[in-house]
PDB file of C-alpha atoms in Angstrom:
ATOM      1  CA  MET A   8      11.712  28.966  -1.976  1.00  0.00           C
ATOM      2  CA  SER A   9      12.094  27.920   1.615  1.00  0.00           C
ATOM      3  CA  PHE A  10      10.280  24.943   3.090  1.00  0.00           C
ATOM      4  CA  ARG A  11       8.144  25.392   6.170  1.00  0.00           C
ATOM      5  CA  VAL A  12       6.667  22.420   7.959  1.00  0.00           C
ATOM      6  CA  ASN A  13       4.588  22.011  11.085  1.00  0.00           C
ATOM      7  CA  ARG A  14       7.689  20.921  12.969  1.00  0.00           C
ATOM      8  CA  ARG A  15       6.007  20.034  16.252  1.00  0.00           C
ATOM      9  CA  ARG A  16       3.696  17.509  14.603  1.00  0.00           C
ATOM     10  CA  PHE A  17       6.108  16.144  12.054  1.00  0.00           C
ATOM     11  CA  MET A  18       9.112  15.888  14.399  1.00  0.00           C
ATOM     12  CA  ALA A  19       6.899  13.943  16.799  1.00  0.00           C
ATOM     13  CA  ALA A  20       6.123  11.568  13.958  1.00  0.00           C
ATOM     14  CA  SER A  21       9.736  10.990  13.014  1.00  0.00           C
ATOM     15  CA  ALA A  22      11.905  11.426  16.111  1.00  0.00           C
ATOM     16  CA  GLY A  23      13.075   8.141  17.556  1.00  0.00           C
ATOM     17  CA  LEU A  24      12.043   6.278  14.401  1.00  0.00           C
ATOM     18  CA  ALA A  25      14.088   7.884  11.736  1.00  0.00           C
ATOM     19  CA  THR A  26      17.688   8.267  10.800  1.00  0.00           C
ATOM     20  CA  GLY A  27      18.001  11.127   8.324  1.00  0.00           C
ATOM     21  CA  ALA A  28      14.283  11.926   8.445  1.00  0.00           C
ATOM     22  CA  ALA A  29      14.137  14.766  10.963  1.00  0.00           C
ATOM     23  CA  ALA A  30      12.069  16.942   8.611  1.00  0.00           C
ATOM     24  CA  ALA A  31      10.872  16.822   5.059  1.00  0.00           C
ATOM     25  CA  ARG A  32      13.354  18.325   2.606  1.00  0.00           C
ATOM     26  CA  VAL A  33      11.922  20.125  -0.407  1.00  0.00           C
ATOM     27  CA  VAL A  34      13.464  20.320  -3.847  1.00  0.00           C
ATOM     28  CA  PRO A  35      11.692  23.414  -5.231  1.00  0.00           C
ATOM     29  CA  ALA A  36      10.012  23.211  -8.625  1.00  0.00           C
ATOM     30  CA  GLY A  37       8.800  26.771  -8.946  1.00  0.00           C
ATOM     31  CA  THR A  38       5.468  27.992  -7.711  1.00  0.00           C
ATOM     32  CA  GLY A  39       2.304  25.969  -7.945  1.00  0.00           C
ATOM     33  CA  GLN A  40      -0.451  24.277  -6.018  1.00  0.00           C
ATOM     34  CA  TRP A  41       0.879  20.699  -6.206  1.00  0.00           C
ATOM     35  CA  GLY A  42       3.791  18.872  -4.592  1.00  0.00           C
ATOM     36  CA  ASP A  43       5.150  15.311  -4.384  1.00  0.00           C
ATOM     37  CA  LEU A  44       5.857  13.336  -1.200  1.00  0.00           C
ATOM     38  CA  THR A  45       8.701  10.827  -1.227  1.00  0.00           C
ATOM     39  CA  GLY A  46      10.507   8.708   1.328  1.00  0.00           C
ATOM     40  CA  ARG A  47      12.095   5.362   2.076  1.00  0.00           C
ATOM     41  CA  LEU A  48      11.111   2.875   4.798  1.00  0.00           C
ATOM     42  CA  VAL A  49      13.830   0.522   6.029  1.00  0.00           C
ATOM     43  CA  TYR A  50      13.681  -2.587   8.231  1.00  0.00           C
ATOM     44  CA  GLU A  51      16.309  -1.985  10.909  1.00  0.00           C
ATOM     45  CA  GLY A  52      17.906  -5.409  11.245  1.00  0.00           C
ATOM     46  CA  ALA A  53      18.614  -8.599   9.337  1.00  0.00           C
ATOM     47  CA  ALA A  54      15.898  -9.525   6.867  1.00  0.00           C
ATOM     48  CA  PRO A  55      13.767 -12.344   8.324  1.00  0.00           C
ATOM     49  CA  GLU A  56      13.464 -15.600   6.415  1.00  0.00           C
ATOM     50  CA  ARG A  57      10.168 -15.888   4.604  1.00  0.00           C
ATOM     51  CA  LYS A  58       8.381 -19.039   5.772  1.00  0.00           C
ATOM     52  CA  LYS A  59       7.366 -21.611   3.161  1.00  0.00           C
ATOM     53  CA  LEU A  60       3.582 -21.944   3.261  1.00  0.00           C
ATOM     54  CA  LYS A  61       1.658 -25.203   3.499  1.00  0.00           C
ATOM     55  CA  VAL A  62       0.155 -26.138   0.142  1.00  0.00           C
ATOM     56  CA  ASP A  63      -2.397 -28.913   0.664  1.00  0.00           C
ATOM     57  CA  LYS A  64      -5.043 -28.226  -2.008  1.00  0.00           C
ATOM     58  CA  ASP A  65      -4.726 -28.814  -5.754  1.00  0.00           C
ATOM     59  CA  VAL A  66      -1.236 -30.098  -5.049  1.00  0.00           C
ATOM     60  CA  ASP A  67      -0.700 -31.353  -8.619  1.00  0.00           C
ATOM     61  CA  CYS A  68      -0.853 -27.754  -9.803  1.00  0.00           C
ATOM     62  CA  CYS A  69       0.139 -25.650  -6.797  1.00  0.00           C
ATOM     63  CA  GLY A  70       2.706 -27.990  -5.252  1.00  0.00           C
ATOM     64  CA  LYS A  71       5.276 -27.174  -7.927  1.00  0.00           C
ATOM     65  CA  TYR A  72       5.565 -23.551  -6.782  1.00  0.00           C
ATOM     66  CA  ASP A  73       7.768 -22.263  -3.969  1.00  0.00           C
ATOM     67  CA  ILE A  74       5.044 -20.301  -2.178  1.00  0.00           C
ATOM     68  CA  ARG A  75       6.318 -18.117   0.658  1.00  0.00           C
ATOM     69  CA  ASP A  76       4.820 -15.829   3.283  1.00  0.00           C
ATOM     70  CA  GLU A  77       4.431 -12.298   1.886  1.00  0.00           C
ATOM     71  CA  SER A  78       3.358 -10.584   5.107  1.00  0.00           C
ATOM     72  CA  LEU A  79       6.809  -9.042   5.677  1.00  0.00           C
ATOM     73  CA  MET A  80       8.821  -8.316   2.548  1.00  0.00           C
ATOM     74  CA  VAL A  81      12.344  -6.962   3.081  1.00  0.00           C
ATOM     75  CA  GLY A  82      14.599  -6.217   0.122  1.00  0.00           C
ATOM     76  CA  PRO A  83      18.314  -7.050  -0.141  1.00  0.00           C
ATOM     77  CA  GLU A  84      19.266  -3.536   1.013  1.00  0.00           C
ATOM     78  CA  GLY A  85      16.773  -3.511   3.885  1.00  0.00           C
ATOM     79  CA  GLY A  86      13.938  -1.743   2.100  1.00  0.00           C
ATOM     80  CA  LEU A  87      10.511  -2.563   3.532  1.00  0.00           C
ATOM     81  CA  ALA A  88       8.085  -3.393   0.726  1.00  0.00           C
ATOM     82  CA  ASN A  89       4.289  -3.424   0.594  1.00  0.00           C
ATOM     83  CA  VAL A  90       3.778  -0.610   3.089  1.00  0.00           C
ATOM     84  CA  TYR A  91       0.845   1.662   2.321  1.00  0.00           C
ATOM     85  CA  VAL A  92       1.378   5.415   2.700  1.00  0.00           C
ATOM     86  CA  TYR A  93      -1.711   7.461   1.898  1.00  0.00           C
ATOM     87  CA  VAL A  94      -3.642  10.617   2.550  1.00  0.00           C
ATOM     88  CA  ARG A  95      -6.062  10.284   5.445  1.00  0.00           C
ATOM     89  CA  SER A  96      -7.506  13.799   5.174  1.00  0.00           C
ATOM     90  CA  ARG A  97     -11.043  14.017   3.829  1.00  0.00           C
ATOM     91  CA  ARG A  98     -12.280  15.951   0.806  1.00  0.00           C
ATOM     92  CA  VAL A  99      -8.783  16.388  -0.551  1.00  0.00           C
ATOM     93  CA  LYS A 100      -8.351  18.427  -3.720  1.00  0.00           C
ATOM     94  CA  ILE A 101      -7.333  16.270  -6.711  1.00  0.00           C
ATOM     95  CA  CYS A 102      -4.909  17.338  -9.418  1.00  0.00           C
ATOM     96  CA  PRO A 103      -6.648  17.367 -12.847  1.00  0.00           C
ATOM     97  CA  GLU A 104      -3.573  15.781 -14.452  1.00  0.00           C
ATOM     98  CA  LEU A 105      -4.087  12.660 -12.335  1.00  0.00           C
ATOM     99  CA  GLU A 106      -7.738  12.457 -13.340  1.00  0.00           C
ATOM    100  CA  GLU A 107      -6.802  12.647 -17.005  1.00  0.00           C
ATOM    101  CA  ALA A 108      -3.989  10.074 -16.817  1.00  0.00           C
ATOM    102  CA  VAL A 109      -5.576   7.356 -14.674  1.00  0.00           C
ATOM    103  CA  GLY A 110      -6.350   3.949 -16.188  1.00  0.00           C
ATOM    104  CA  ASP A 111      -9.810   2.468 -15.792  1.00  0.00           C
ATOM    105  CA  LYS A 112      -8.779  -0.914 -14.315  1.00  0.00           C
ATOM    106  CA  VAL A 113      -6.569  -2.319 -11.568  1.00  0.00           C
ATOM    107  CA  LEU A 114      -5.562  -5.944 -12.190  1.00  0.00           C
ATOM    108  CA  LEU A 115      -5.680  -8.747  -9.625  1.00  0.00           C
ATOM    109  CA  ASP A 116      -4.438 -12.003 -11.152  1.00  0.00           C
ATOM    110  CA  ASN A 117      -4.706 -15.539  -9.750  1.00  0.00           C
ATOM    111  CA  ARG A 118      -1.412 -16.823 -11.128  1.00  0.00           C
ATOM    112  CA  ASP A 119       0.920 -19.600  -9.928  1.00  0.00           C
ATOM    113  CA  CYS A 120      -1.515 -20.270  -7.062  1.00  0.00           C
ATOM    114  CA  ILE A 121      -1.096 -16.866  -5.442  1.00  0.00           C
ATOM    115  CA  PHE A 122      -2.616 -13.428  -5.952  1.00  0.00           C
ATOM    116  CA  LYS A 123      -0.533 -10.994  -7.990  1.00  0.00           C
ATOM    117  CA  PRO A 124       0.189  -8.294  -7.018  1.00  0.00           C
ATOM    118  CA  HIS A 125       0.039  -8.778  -3.266  1.00  0.00           C
ATOM    119  CA  CYS A 126      -0.857  -5.149  -2.491  1.00  0.00           C
ATOM    120  CA  MET A 127      -2.771  -2.676  -4.623  1.00  0.00           C
ATOM    121  CA  THR A 128      -5.121   0.298  -4.497  1.00  0.00           C
ATOM    122  CA  VAL A 129      -8.238   1.268  -6.455  1.00  0.00           C
ATOM    123  CA  TRP A 130      -9.478   4.811  -7.101  1.00  0.00           C
ATOM    124  CA  ILE A 131     -13.141   3.956  -6.724  1.00  0.00           C
ATOM    125  CA  THR A 132     -14.645   6.818  -8.733  1.00  0.00           C
ATOM    126  CA  LYS A 133     -12.381   6.100 -11.709  1.00  0.00           C
ATOM    127  CA  GLN A 134     -11.402   2.426 -11.658  1.00  0.00           C
ATOM    128  CA  VAL A 135     -12.778  -1.090 -11.388  1.00  0.00           C
ATOM    129  CA  TYR A 136     -11.068  -4.053  -9.749  1.00  0.00           C
ATOM    130  CA  HIS A 137     -10.290  -6.305 -12.730  1.00  0.00           C
ATOM    131  CA  ILE A 138     -10.041  -9.901 -11.456  1.00  0.00           C
ATOM    132  CA  VAL A 139      -8.481 -12.635 -13.602  1.00  0.00           C
ATOM    133  CA  ASN A 140      -7.720 -16.338 -13.096  1.00  0.00           C
ATOM    134  CA  SER A 141      -4.695 -17.363 -15.167  1.00  0.00           C
ATOM    135  CA  ASP A 142      -4.340 -20.753 -13.452  1.00  0.00           C
ATOM    136  CA  PRO A 143      -5.619 -24.076 -14.875  1.00  0.00           C
ATOM    137  CA  ILE A 144      -7.633 -24.692 -11.681  1.00  0.00           C
ATOM    138  CA  ALA A 145     -10.699 -23.033 -10.168  1.00  0.00           C
ATOM    139  CA  GLN A 146     -10.026 -20.120  -7.852  1.00  0.00           C
ATOM    140  CA  ASN A 147     -12.049 -18.029  -5.432  1.00  0.00           C
ATOM    141  CA  VAL A 148     -11.764 -14.337  -4.601  1.00  0.00           C
ATOM    142  CA  ALA A 149     -13.429 -13.173  -1.389  1.00  0.00           C
ATOM    143  CA  PHE A 150     -13.315  -9.855   0.453  1.00  0.00           C
ATOM    144  CA  SER A 151     -15.560  -7.831   2.767  1.00  0.00           C
ATOM    145  CA  PRO A 152     -15.051  -4.046   2.647  1.00  0.00           C
ATOM    146  CA  LEU A 153     -16.502  -2.208   5.641  1.00  0.00           C
ATOM    147  CA  GLY A 154     -19.932  -0.828   4.804  1.00  0.00           C
ATOM    148  CA  ASP A 155     -19.744  -2.075   1.218  1.00  0.00           C
ATOM    149  CA  VAL A 156     -20.976  -5.125  -0.697  1.00  0.00           C
ATOM    150  CA  PRO A 157     -18.951  -8.271   0.160  1.00  0.00           C
ATOM    151  CA  ALA A 158     -17.570 -10.443  -2.624  1.00  0.00           C
ATOM    152  CA  ASN A 159     -17.290 -14.225  -2.917  1.00  0.00           C
ATOM    153  CA  ILE A 160     -16.432 -14.805  -6.566  1.00  0.00           C
ATOM    154  CA  ILE A 161     -15.871 -18.209  -8.173  1.00  0.00           C
ATOM    155  CA  MET A 162     -13.272 -18.002 -10.937  1.00  0.00           C
ATOM    156  CA  PRO A 163     -13.274 -20.980 -13.375  1.00  0.00           C
ATOM    157  CA  PRO A 164      -9.924 -22.155 -14.770  1.00  0.00           C
ATOM    158  CA  LYS A 165      -8.732 -19.472 -17.180  1.00  0.00           C
ATOM    159  CA  GLY A 166     -12.302 -18.197 -17.331  1.00  0.00           C
ATOM    160  CA  ASP A 167     -13.751 -14.785 -18.067  1.00  0.00           C
ATOM    161  CA  PRO A 168     -12.494 -11.859 -15.971  1.00  0.00           C
ATOM    162  CA  VAL A 169     -14.701 -10.107 -13.431  1.00  0.00           C
ATOM    163  CA  ASP A 170     -14.868  -6.326 -13.039  1.00  0.00           C
ATOM    164  CA  TRP A 171     -15.756  -5.397  -9.466  1.00  0.00           C
ATOM    165  CA  LYS A 172     -16.902  -1.899  -8.546  1.00  0.00           C
ATOM    166  CA  PHE A 173     -16.200  -0.666  -5.022  1.00  0.00           C
ATOM    167  CA  ARG A 174     -18.749   1.842  -3.759  1.00  0.00           C
ATOM    168  CA  ARG A 175     -17.195   3.050  -0.522  1.00  0.00           C
ATOM    169  CA  SER A 176     -13.780   4.437   0.350  1.00  0.00           C
ATOM    170  CA  GLN A 177     -11.970   2.465   3.063  1.00  0.00           C
ATOM    171  CA  SER A 178      -9.782   3.747   5.901  1.00  0.00           C
ATOM    172  CA  ILE A 179      -7.464   0.704   5.840  1.00  0.00           C
ATOM    173  CA  PRO A 180      -6.652  -1.967   3.231  1.00  0.00           C
ATOM    174  CA  VAL A 181      -9.111  -4.839   2.757  1.00  0.00           C
ATOM    175  CA  LEU A 182      -7.986  -8.472   3.028  1.00  0.00           C
ATOM    176  CA  VAL A 183      -8.527 -10.576  -0.098  1.00  0.00           C
ATOM    177  CA  LYS A 184      -8.678 -14.368   0.390  1.00  0.00           C
ATOM    178  CA  CYS A 185      -9.214 -17.541  -1.588  1.00  0.00           C
ATOM    179  CA  ASN A 186     -11.521 -19.956   0.221  1.00  0.00           C
ATOM    180  CA  TYR A 187     -10.215 -22.837  -1.907  1.00  0.00           C
ATOM    181  CA  HIS A 188      -6.546 -22.225  -1.126  1.00  0.00           C
ATOM    182  CA  PRO A 189      -6.042 -20.862   2.415  1.00  0.00           C
ATOM    183  CA  TRP A 190      -2.453 -19.766   1.815  1.00  0.00           C
ATOM    184  CA  GLU A 191      -3.553 -17.208  -0.798  1.00  0.00           C
ATOM    185  CA  SER A 192      -4.010 -13.620   0.356  1.00  0.00           C
ATOM    186  CA  ALA A 193      -3.675 -10.067  -0.913  1.00  0.00           C
ATOM    187  CA  TYR A 194      -4.724  -6.552   0.102  1.00  0.00           C
ATOM    188  CA  VAL A 195      -6.564  -3.813  -1.738  1.00  0.00           C
ATOM    189  CA  LEU A 196      -7.217  -0.251  -0.587  1.00  0.00           C
ATOM    190  CA  PRO A 197     -10.283   1.338  -2.209  1.00  0.00           C
ATOM    191  CA  LYS A 198     -10.060   5.143  -1.924  1.00  0.00           C
ATOM    192  CA  ASP A 199     -11.992   8.091  -3.316  1.00  0.00           C
ATOM    193  CA  HIS A 200      -8.745   9.821  -4.287  1.00  0.00           C
ATOM    194  CA  PRO A 201      -5.476   8.776  -5.986  1.00  0.00           C
ATOM    195  CA  TYR A 202      -3.095   9.739  -3.172  1.00  0.00           C
ATOM    196  CA  VAL A 203      -1.917   6.272  -2.197  1.00  0.00           C
ATOM    197  CA  ALA A 204       1.579   4.807  -2.497  1.00  0.00           C
ATOM    198  CA  ILE A 205       2.876   1.294  -1.816  1.00  0.00           C
ATOM    199  CA  THR A 206       6.571   0.908  -1.076  1.00  0.00           C
ATOM    200  CA  ASP A 207       8.686  -1.128  -3.500  1.00  0.00           C
ATOM    201  CA  MET A 208      11.422  -3.657  -2.637  1.00  0.00           C
ATOM    202  CA  ASP A 209      13.793  -0.761  -1.947  1.00  0.00           C
ATOM    203  CA  GLY A 210      11.278   0.634   0.554  1.00  0.00           C
ATOM    204  CA  VAL A 211      10.741   3.694  -1.634  1.00  0.00           C
ATOM    205  CA  PHE A 212       7.400   5.419  -2.108  1.00  0.00           C
ATOM    206  CA  ARG A 213       6.213   8.474  -4.008  1.00  0.00           C
ATOM    207  CA  ILE A 214       2.837  10.214  -3.934  1.00  0.00           C
ATOM    208  CA  PRO A 215       2.697  12.681  -6.839  1.00  0.00           C
ATOM    209  CA  ARG A 216       0.737  15.884  -7.351  1.00  0.00           C
ATOM    210  CA  LEU A 217      -0.552  16.386  -3.826  1.00  0.00           C
ATOM    211  CA  PRO A 218      -2.363  19.644  -3.083  1.00  0.00           C
ATOM    212  CA  THR A 219      -0.189  22.084  -1.173  1.00  0.00           C
ATOM    213  CA  GLY A 220      -1.035  22.782   2.462  1.00  0.00           C
ATOM    214  CA  GLU A 221      -1.370  20.628   5.545  1.00  0.00           C
ATOM    215  CA  LEU A 222      -2.440  17.009   5.060  1.00  0.00           C
ATOM    216  CA  GLU A 223      -2.711  14.029   7.372  1.00  0.00           C
ATOM    217  CA  PHE A 224      -1.115  10.765   6.246  1.00  0.00           C
ATOM    218  CA  GLN A 225      -1.584   7.132   7.273  1.00  0.00           C
ATOM    219  CA  VAL A 226       1.099   4.424   7.253  1.00  0.00           C
ATOM    220  CA  TRP A 227      -0.108   0.787   7.282  1.00  0.00           C
ATOM    221  CA  GLN A 228       1.535  -2.617   6.859  1.00  0.00           C
ATOM    222  CA  GLU A 229      -0.213  -5.987   6.994  1.00  0.00           C
ATOM    223  CA  ARG A 230       1.934  -7.615   9.686  1.00  0.00           C
ATOM    224  CA  THR A 231       1.523  -4.783  12.191  1.00  0.00           C
ATOM    225  CA  GLY A 232      -1.498  -2.911  10.830  1.00  0.00           C
ATOM    226  CA  TYR A 233      -1.005   0.740  11.740  1.00  0.00           C
ATOM    227  CA  VAL A 234       2.720   1.453  11.921  1.00  0.00           C
ATOM    228  CA  ASP A 235       2.037   2.386  15.531  1.00  0.00           C
ATOM    229  CA  THR A 236       4.857   3.779  17.647  1.00  0.00           C
ATOM    230  CA  PRO A 237       5.038   6.318  20.478  1.00  0.00           C
ATOM    231  CA  GLN A 238       5.979   8.859  17.816  1.00  0.00           C
ATOM    232  CA  TRP A 239       3.557   7.829  15.049  1.00  0.00           C
ATOM    233  CA  ARG A 240       0.366   7.297  16.996  1.00  0.00           C
ATOM    234  CA  ARG A 241      -1.768   4.851  15.012  1.00  0.00           C
ATOM    235  CA  GLY A 242       0.619   5.317  12.109  1.00  0.00           C
ATOM    236  CA  ARG A 243      -0.420   8.906  11.422  1.00  0.00           C
ATOM    237  CA  PHE A 244       1.440  12.136  10.826  1.00  0.00           C
ATOM    238  CA  LYS A 245       0.659  15.616   9.524  1.00  0.00           C
ATOM    239  CA  LEU A 246       2.779  17.508   7.047  1.00  0.00           C
ATOM    240  CA  THR A 247       2.531  20.795   5.180  1.00  0.00           C
ATOM    241  CA  ILE A 248       3.088  20.009   1.506  1.00  0.00           C
ATOM    242  CA  GLN A 249       5.001  22.634  -0.471  1.00  0.00           C
ATOM    243  CA  PRO A 250       5.438  22.904  -4.261  1.00  0.00           C
ATOM    244  CA  GLY A 251       8.250  20.631  -5.403  1.00  0.00           C
ATOM    245  CA  THR A 252       9.446  17.335  -3.941  1.00  0.00           C
ATOM    246  CA  ASN A 253       8.853  16.930  -0.199  1.00  0.00           C
ATOM    247  CA  ASP A 254      11.358  14.248   0.838  1.00  0.00           C
ATOM    248  CA  LEU A 255      11.011  12.485   4.198  1.00  0.00           C
ATOM    249  CA  GLY A 256      14.392  10.813   3.756  1.00  0.00           C
ATOM    250  CA  THR A 257      15.065   7.332   5.177  1.00  0.00           C
ATOM    251  CA  ILE A 258      12.900   6.150   8.058  1.00  0.00           C
ATOM    252  CA  LYS A 259      14.144   3.106   9.974  1.00  0.00           C
ATOM    253  CA  LEU A 260      11.583   0.853  11.639  1.00  0.00           C
ATOM    254  CA  PRO A 261      12.531  -1.619  14.399  1.00  0.00           C
ATOM    255  CA  PRO A 262      11.928  -5.374  13.931  1.00  0.00           C
ATOM    256  CA  ALA A 263       9.903  -5.488  17.161  1.00  0.00           C
ATOM    257  CA  LEU A 264       7.185  -3.519  15.421  1.00  0.00           C
ATOM    258  CA  PHE A 265       6.542  -6.475  13.093  1.00  0.00           C
ATOM    259  CA  ALA A 266       6.996  -9.354  15.550  1.00  0.00           C
ATOM    260  CA  ARG A 267       4.161 -11.865  15.778  1.00  0.00           C
TER     261      ARG A 267
END
C-alpha cells in the first residue's frame, strides 16, 4: 500500500527543521482504520548543563538531594525528552482497543522533594489524577486548568492519596507547583482522548491506534511552549494518517528555540 500525505502542509512543517524527516514514511500493516505515528526529536547541539536548583525549605530533608532544572532534558545521544506531541483535532474517533486497555489512574508522586514524573497526561473521561506524597514532610500540589476547578491540595507526610478528577480538556499542558517548595514543578495535560505522547530520553515518541485520515497535531515543550518556528507555526502540523506505522523520522530542533 502506498502512502499519501498532504505534502504541502507537512513539508511546510518539516522543511528547515528536519534532517531525514521530509515526509512521513509508512510501514504498511494491512488494511484498517487505525495507524500509529512515530518520530524522534533531537536537540541540535551540545546538551546544556542542567542548573542545580536552590533548595531553601525543609533543608534537613530536601537538602540531601541533587535537585536539577528539568525544563530542558537532553539525553546522551541528543534526544529531547518531555516534549508533548498530541492530536489537536476535535471530536477525534477513538480506537475501542485503547478504551478497553486504559488504566483508571495516572500517578503523580511527591518523592525526593520533586514531582515524579515531570510530565504526564490524563484521559479525563477514563482516568483520575492520583496524587501521592511519599516524602516524610508536608507537600502541596497546586494547579489551575483553564475553565476548570483549580486545586490547592495539602498533602501530609506519607498521608492518604488524593484522586483528582479533571472536567475539561486542555489545549496545552497545565503547570503543577508546590507552594511550600518553589523549586518543585511538573506538567499535566488533561485531554478528552488518549492521543498524547511524551518523548523519552532518546527523543522518541509513539502515538498508537490513531484514526486514519487527516489530523492536526500540536508539539509543545515547557521551555519554549509551542515549538514555534517559521515552518511549524505555533507548533502545529497536519498529516494524513494511513494504516500501519507513520514515521516522521528524526527532527532536529535548534538550541535557539529553547534559549531563555
